Structure formats: structure tokens, C-alpha cells
Amino acid sequence: MIDKIVSYFSYPFVQFALIAGVLIALCAALLGVSLVLKRYSMIGDGLSHVAFGAMAVATVCGLAPMTVTLPITIIAAVILLGITSNSKIKGDAAIAMISVGALALGYLLLNIFSASPNVSGDACTTLFGSTSILTLSKSDVILCAVLAAVVILVFVLFYHKIFAVTFDEGFASATGTNAKAYNTLIAVITAVVIVLAMKLVGALLISALIIFPALSAMRIFKNFFSVIISSAVISVICAVIGIFIAILYGTPVGSTIVAANIVVFLICLSIGKISKKA
Amino acid sequence: MALIKVSGVSLGYEGKAIVTDLDFEVNKGDYLCIVGENGSGKSTLMKTLLGQKNVVSGKIEFGDGLKQNEIGYLPQQTPVQKDFPASVKEIVYSGCLNGCGLRPFYSKEQKKRANDIMDKLGISDLASDCYRELSGGQQQRVLLARALCATKKLLVLDEPVAGLDPVVTKNLYRLISDINNEGTTVIMVSHDIHAAIEFASHILHIGNKPLFFGTKEDYQKSDGCHCFICDGGHEND
């Protein structure tokens, strides 16, 4: 078994998959804590569908997917996270609306215009990621690394501000922190992470990558800093385990990573329950 | 000049005024209590003072070198905070953020000041406890400490005792009084007219239009006061 792993490791595509997987999982987990606490758990789902729709448009127009997907997803994220309680359509309804709408239109476009003989197969690949992480090129990995570095840097530099805006937006803006700007910042990096994560787990499973590590960490830890750190650690471990199992047993990468996250969540849930009783 | 001078201000939503012709000023060291019924515009007035809303007409001026980001604010609790994993220290420190500017981390002096404030409010030994597991009174102290970190001059409190039991309420009022006696100006929005009369130096009673503004001694003699106390009806003194 060890021999098998080592031999797989000599393939560049396995190395690329691991690097990209770890970086994406790390970014998703960092953001996830803030998004879950702000009651935006579904934003991953919503934005990934928007990204799917955008990708469909890109495919139809024959453009490079990234150039269309990234800006459209960023715009959608800013709109969704910018919608406050004051607006006529509440946050969750807005997310549901945009998400379902984009998904339906994307699939419709693919069906009408695509030249490919297997449209539902294509859609399935985009939605569930299937094996695309194993087909990454070197430039994909570099792009991934740069964007991940930006996300992590932003997170470190603005850590205290992100905490303040997540915990109490009213207080933060009343005392002179530009809450709107930081919300927009969170929205933009969420969009970037989601577009990145689509490669790894596919559009449908991105939510899992964002919410599971955060929820697992919150079962056990009781301050923001340890929740952030442990959520990042959990996410990276699950990604590595998931990728290894996927390669060894030929399972779909995305679903395997999510399955690993579910197992870890259940473990954390029990630990949390037990330590509460003790 | 007064710390805050409000002249001819109308407030409201989407250009529709709900309070008109507000005129009052807050001087350094005052303890102003804003009272009024639900929907009378108390919260709107407070949000406007905090710079989160624009006036429909009129003018609000800050004097004494008070800047918009030097106001400490004790908001009502939000549902998000009920299951938020944060330690007391993290929350209190976050009050120092307005002094950070673009600097990403807190300075030593800021941390020291925050620790001193926690000492003063008697929550130092809770510093590494989880906020969501504290009692209501302790949570309010934490938020008060955070508000104090954000200001040396002016503290704005939004219904600080909502949902607290009488003993804890009394202690919190006393604490706020002490803070006021040490020179911090306090503006409190409250339903609690009795506490307002007991602790405040000035009262602003609003209800669509300003019904009363002045010192509490004058207020007790006014009609508005008697009317409000009787209508409130939960105490007959």
C-alpha cells in the first residue's frame, strides 16, 4: 500500500492535485468560519451555481472559463452579501433565487448551444467535479497557489477586522470600521475561493468544503482563533485523505473529500457532546 | 462648545420624517437618557448620532474634537452572537479596532488598556471564557468593556438592561454611573423611565416630536413625565 502511494506520488498530476487540493481546502475553511457565523452557509451553494451558469456561458461563447466565471461570480457575491436585512428580498431567499436561476439557465444554454454529444455528462462533470483535479496543468496549479496566497494574506492582515465585522457589524460600523468594505472583501474572496474550488470538488460540493470544517471546529473550540486554526487543519487533513483514497480506489475526488469531512464532523460532534457532559 | 449639538433635526426613513424639530445639546460629562415609546424614533436618533443614518433635515455637530469613530457603542445583542465561538478577550479587544487604522494588529498599549478596562468591570477572570456560555449580565459587561475600549469621551447605550434581572440591572446601572462620574459622557436609550430619573442628568423625551428636553429635575415637574410614568403603569410612586 505504501509502495503504491509512493509510486503514485511520482506522477506530477498527483502532486499537482495534492498541492491544489490542500490550498483550496485551506482557503475554503478560513472563509467558511466567517460565512457560517454570519448565517451565510448557503452562499457557497448559491455562488457555485452562479459559477456553473457562467461556465456554461463561457463554453457556449468559446471563451476561457476562468475569464468569464471569476468576474461574474464576484459580482454575484458582492450583490448577495451586500443584501442586508433592509432589502425587500431577504438574504436566504435572494441566494436561493440567484442559485436556482443560474443553474437552470446554465443548463438550458448548454443544452441549446453545446456541440458536445454528451451534454448531461458535461454538466455532471462541472457540477460534481469528477476527475478534473487530476487533470490540472502546471499553470493551473500556479494560478491556484497565487490566489490562495492572496486569500491567506488578506485573511491574516484583516483578521481582527473580519472578526469584528462577523461578530457585530453594527458595533464595527458605529465605531468607524468600514463594515461594508470588509463585507465586500469577504464576498470577493469567497467568490475567488469558490471558482477555485469548483476544480476540486465541482460546483455542487463546494458548500461542503466551506461549511463542514467550520462546523466541526465549532463543536470543540470556543474561541474564534482556535476555531479558525482548527478548521483550516481539519480541512487540509480531509482534503489529503480524500485525494489519497480517491486515487487509490478510483472514487470521485470531490465526494470522497466531502465524505471525509462528514466523518470528521461526526467525530467532533461526539467529542463536543462528551466534553460538555464531563 | 457642546460635545454634540443637534439643531432643527428631522429623522426618518426614506425621506419620510418620524421625528421633527429636534433641538438639544450634550455637554462633556452629561448623562443623557433618551426615553419614549416604541416607534417614537429613539433608535433612529441613536443610529443617526452614530453616523449610520443621515438626517432628513437639520444639522448635527460634534464639538470638543469628538470624531465619529471615537464613540463607544453598546448595541443590543444580535442573534448571531448567541452561538458565536469567541472568548471574552477577543470581543473586548475588538473594541480597540477603531484606533488601529490600517495596522493589522493591536498594539501593546491597546491591549493594556483593554485589560485595565476588563479589570475595572470585574471580568478579567472571564477573559478566556467563551462568550456564549456567560450569563446575560456578564455578556452585557463584556460588551460594555468593548464599548469603553472604543472611546474615552462618549458612550452610547442602546437599552443596556433589556432582558436582565433586577439585581443585575441595578449593578449595571451603577457601573454606568461610575463610568459617567469618571468623566465619560453617556447617552442611553431606554424604556426605563424610573432608572432614567434616578441616574441621568438630562432627559430627552421624544414621540414624533420632542416632548421634553432638559435636566431631570425639570423633567420630573413636567407633564410629559407624569403622563409617561402613569401610562407605563408598572410602578406607582
Short mmCIF file of C-alpha atoms in Angstrom, two decimals, chain B:
data_model
loop_
_atom_site.label_atom_id
_atom_site.label_comp_id
_atom_site.label_asym_id
_atom_site.label_seq_id
_atom_site.Cartn_x
_atom_site.Cartn_y
_atom_site.Cartn_z
CA MET B 1 -18.70 74.21 22.54
CA ALA B 2 -21.02 71.32 23.35
CA LEU B 3 -19.86 67.78 22.66
CA ILE B 4 -22.87 67.20 20.43
CA LYS B 5 -25.18 69.92 19.16
CA VAL B 6 -28.37 68.89 17.41
CA SER B 7 -30.25 71.72 15.78
CA GLY B 8 -33.57 71.52 13.93
CA VAL B 9 -33.08 67.88 13.06
CA SER B 10 -35.74 65.71 11.47
CA LEU B 11 -35.21 61.98 11.28
CA GLY B 12 -36.87 59.18 9.42
CA TYR B 13 -36.79 56.53 6.76
CA GLU B 14 -36.63 57.09 3.02
CA GLY B 15 -37.15 60.81 3.40
CA LYS B 16 -40.29 60.37 5.50
CA ALA B 17 -39.76 62.06 8.84
CA ILE B 18 -40.82 60.28 12.01
CA VAL B 19 -39.29 62.81 14.40
CA THR B 20 -39.19 66.51 13.63
CA ASP B 21 -37.59 69.61 15.10
CA LEU B 22 -35.14 68.01 17.47
CA ASP B 23 -33.02 70.57 19.31
CA PHE B 24 -30.69 69.57 22.09
CA GLU B 25 -27.09 69.53 23.09
CA VAL B 26 -24.93 67.19 25.08
CA ASN B 27 -22.06 68.62 27.10
CA LYS B 28 -18.99 66.90 28.40
CA GLY B 29 -19.80 64.78 31.45
CA ASP B 30 -23.55 64.73 30.86
CA TYR B 31 -25.64 61.60 31.30
CA LEU B 32 -28.44 61.95 28.80
CA CYS B 33 -31.28 59.49 28.79
CA ILE B 34 -33.46 59.29 25.69
CA VAL B 35 -36.90 57.95 26.55
CA GLY B 36 -40.05 57.44 24.55
CA GLU B 37 -42.48 54.79 23.42
CA ASN B 38 -41.80 52.11 20.85
CA GLY B 39 -41.62 53.62 17.41
CA SER B 40 -41.03 57.12 18.72
CA GLY B 41 -37.71 57.36 16.91
CA LYS B 42 -35.28 56.65 19.75
CA SER B 43 -33.30 54.08 17.83
CA THR B 44 -33.32 56.17 14.68
CA LEU B 45 -31.93 59.11 16.62
CA MET B 46 -29.23 56.92 18.07
CA LYS B 47 -28.26 55.48 14.70
CA THR B 48 -28.04 59.00 13.36
CA LEU B 49 -25.77 60.08 16.20
CA LEU B 50 -23.59 57.08 15.41
CA GLY B 51 -23.35 58.16 11.79
CA GLN B 52 -25.19 55.15 10.40
CA LYS B 53 -28.10 57.18 9.11
CA ASN B 54 -28.43 60.59 7.55
CA VAL B 55 -30.67 63.30 8.86
CA VAL B 56 -33.72 64.19 6.78
CA SER B 57 -33.07 67.84 7.59
CA GLY B 58 -31.22 69.89 10.17
CA LYS B 59 -27.70 69.58 11.48
CA ILE B 60 -25.74 67.51 13.99
CA GLU B 61 -22.36 68.94 15.02
CA PHE B 62 -19.62 67.35 17.06
CA GLY B 63 -17.56 69.64 19.27
CA ASP B 64 -14.62 69.24 21.63
CA GLY B 65 -12.66 67.37 18.98
CA LEU B 66 -15.05 64.41 19.06
CA LYS B 67 -14.71 62.31 15.93
CA GLN B 68 -17.29 59.93 14.52
CA ASN B 69 -15.06 56.95 15.24
CA GLU B 70 -14.47 57.91 18.86
CA ILE B 71 -17.91 56.91 20.07
CA GLY B 72 -18.22 53.79 22.20
CA TYR B 73 -21.39 51.89 21.45
CA LEU B 74 -23.23 49.20 23.35
CA PRO B 75 -25.69 47.73 20.85
CA GLN B 76 -28.46 45.29 21.55
CA GLN B 77 -27.41 41.71 21.15
CA THR B 78 -27.87 40.13 17.76
CA PRO B 79 -28.99 36.54 17.10
CA VAL B 80 -25.59 35.83 15.52
CA GLN B 81 -23.89 36.30 18.88
CA LYS B 82 -25.90 33.60 20.64
CA ASP B 83 -23.78 30.74 19.34
CA PHE B 84 -20.65 32.63 18.39
CA PRO B 85 -17.42 30.93 19.43
CA ALA B 86 -15.41 33.84 20.79
CA SER B 87 -13.53 34.40 24.01
CA VAL B 88 -14.25 37.42 26.18
CA LYS B 89 -10.79 38.77 25.45
CA GLU B 90 -11.27 38.59 21.69
CA ILE B 91 -14.51 40.53 21.94
CA VAL B 92 -13.21 43.22 24.29
CA TYR B 93 -10.07 43.71 22.18
CA SER B 94 -12.20 44.20 19.08
CA GLY B 95 -13.33 47.47 20.63
CA CYS B 96 -9.81 48.81 20.06
CA LEU B 97 -10.12 48.39 16.33
CA ASN B 98 -11.07 51.99 15.62
CA GLY B 99 -7.67 53.03 16.98
CA CYS B 100 -5.84 50.68 14.64
CA GLY B 101 -6.35 52.37 11.31
CA LEU B 102 -4.63 50.25 8.69
CA ARG B 103 -2.42 48.48 11.22
CA PRO B 104 -3.44 44.83 11.16
CA PHE B 105 -2.81 44.01 14.82
CA TYR B 106 -3.44 45.57 18.24
CA SER B 107 -0.63 47.48 19.89
CA LYS B 108 0.71 46.77 23.36
CA GLU B 109 -0.87 49.93 24.78
CA GLN B 110 -4.24 49.00 23.34
CA LYS B 111 -4.08 45.55 24.89
CA LYS B 112 -3.03 47.02 28.22
CA ARG B 113 -5.88 49.50 28.16
CA ALA B 114 -8.35 46.74 27.29
CA ASN B 115 -7.02 44.62 30.17
CA ASP B 116 -7.37 47.56 32.57
CA ILE B 117 -10.95 48.09 31.47
CA MET B 118 -11.71 44.39 31.99
CA ASP B 119 -10.21 44.71 35.46
CA LYS B 120 -12.41 47.68 36.22
CA LEU B 121 -15.57 45.92 35.11
CA GLY B 122 -14.64 42.78 37.03
CA ILE B 123 -14.45 40.45 34.04
CA SER B 124 -10.70 39.80 33.99
CA ASP B 125 -11.10 36.30 35.31
CA LEU B 126 -13.53 35.56 32.48
CA ALA B 127 -11.03 36.68 29.84
CA SER B 128 -10.54 33.30 28.21
CA ASP B 129 -14.09 32.06 28.78
CA CYS B 130 -16.49 31.57 25.92
CA TYR B 131 -18.86 34.49 25.44
CA ARG B 132 -21.91 32.38 24.57
CA GLU B 133 -21.65 30.49 27.87
CA LEU B 134 -21.78 33.60 30.07
CA SER B 135 -24.87 34.88 31.86
CA GLY B 136 -26.80 37.80 30.39
CA GLY B 137 -25.33 40.26 32.88
CA GLN B 138 -21.78 39.09 32.22
CA GLN B 139 -22.36 39.37 28.47
CA GLN B 140 -23.51 42.97 28.87
CA ARG B 141 -20.37 43.72 30.89
CA VAL B 142 -18.24 42.28 28.12
CA LEU B 143 -19.99 44.42 25.53
CA LEU B 144 -19.69 47.43 27.81
CA ALA B 145 -15.95 46.79 28.16
CA ARG B 146 -15.69 46.60 24.38
CA ALA B 147 -17.55 49.90 24.06
CA LEU B 148 -15.19 51.53 26.58
CA CYS B 149 -12.19 50.32 24.57
CA ALA B 150 -13.56 52.23 21.62
CA THR B 151 -13.86 55.57 23.40
CA LYS B 152 -12.57 57.87 26.05
CA LYS B 153 -15.21 60.51 25.51
CA LEU B 154 -18.68 59.33 24.65
CA LEU B 155 -20.60 56.14 25.34
CA VAL B 156 -23.87 55.38 23.57
CA LEU B 157 -26.00 52.63 25.11
CA ASP B 158 -28.99 51.01 23.44
CA GLU B 159 -31.36 49.50 26.01
CA PRO B 160 -28.48 48.14 28.03
CA VAL B 161 -30.62 46.32 30.59
CA ALA B 162 -33.08 44.62 28.25
CA GLY B 163 -33.68 41.09 29.49
CA LEU B 164 -31.67 41.36 32.71
CA ASP B 165 -32.98 40.59 36.17
CA PRO B 166 -33.46 43.43 38.69
CA VAL B 167 -30.28 42.83 40.67
CA VAL B 168 -28.06 42.62 37.60
CA THR B 169 -29.88 45.63 36.15
CA LYS B 170 -29.12 47.69 39.22
CA ASN B 171 -25.44 46.71 39.17
CA LEU B 172 -25.14 47.57 35.51
CA TYR B 173 -26.76 50.97 36.05
CA ARG B 174 -24.37 51.63 38.90
CA LEU B 175 -21.43 50.68 36.74
CA ILE B 176 -22.57 53.05 34.01
CA SER B 177 -22.99 55.77 36.61
CA ASP B 178 -19.43 55.22 37.82
CA ILE B 179 -18.13 55.45 34.28
CA ASN B 180 -20.04 58.70 33.87
CA ASN B 181 -18.64 60.08 37.13
CA GLU B 182 -15.14 59.45 35.84
CA GLY B 183 -15.80 61.89 33.03
CA THR B 184 -17.15 59.84 30.14
CA THR B 185 -20.27 61.34 28.62
CA VAL B 186 -23.13 58.86 28.42
CA ILE B 187 -26.15 58.76 26.11
CA MET B 188 -28.58 55.99 26.91
CA VAL B 189 -31.69 54.94 25.03
CA SER B 190 -34.15 53.33 27.40
CA HIS B 191 -37.72 52.39 28.18
CA ASP B 192 -36.92 52.53 31.83
CA ILE B 193 -38.10 55.96 32.90
CA HIS B 194 -37.52 55.27 36.58
CA ALA B 195 -33.87 54.45 36.08
CA ALA B 196 -33.58 57.45 33.81
CA ILE B 197 -34.80 59.71 36.59
CA GLU B 198 -32.56 58.01 39.13
CA PHE B 199 -29.30 58.08 37.21
CA ALA B 200 -29.41 60.53 34.32
CA SER B 201 -28.53 64.20 34.48
CA HIS B 202 -30.59 65.12 31.42
CA ILE B 203 -33.66 63.63 29.83
CA LEU B 204 -34.83 63.78 26.24
CA HIS B 205 -38.38 62.52 25.85
CA ILE B 206 -39.41 62.04 22.24
CA GLY B 207 -42.56 60.92 20.50
CA ASN B 208 -42.84 62.07 16.89
CA LYS B 209 -41.83 65.49 18.10
CA PRO B 210 -39.60 66.34 21.03
CA LEU B 211 -41.81 66.33 24.10
CA PHE B 212 -39.18 67.39 26.57
CA PHE B 213 -35.53 68.17 26.84
CA GLY B 214 -33.80 69.41 29.97
CA THR B 215 -32.39 68.33 33.28
CA LYS B 216 -34.07 65.50 35.14
CA GLU B 217 -35.21 67.84 37.93
CA ASP B 218 -37.19 69.89 35.45
CA TYR B 219 -38.45 66.75 33.77
CA GLN B 220 -39.92 65.39 36.97
CA LYS B 221 -42.04 68.52 37.26
CA SER B 222 -43.21 68.33 33.65
CA ASP B 223 -46.50 66.89 32.39
CA GLY B 224 -44.81 64.54 29.95
CA CYS B 225 -43.06 62.79 32.78
CA HIS B 226 -46.17 62.14 34.84
CA CYS B 227 -48.06 61.04 31.82
CA PHE B 228 -45.31 58.62 30.81
CA ILE B 229 -44.89 57.19 34.28
CA CYS B 230 -48.61 56.65 34.75
CA ASP B 231 -49.08 55.22 31.28
CA GLY B 232 -46.13 52.96 31.85
CA GLY B 233 -48.05 51.95 34.94
CA HIS B 234 -45.63 49.42 36.38
CA GLU B 235 -44.82 51.40 39.45
CA ASN B 236 -46.95 53.81 41.47
CA ASP B 237 -44.72 56.14 43.38
#
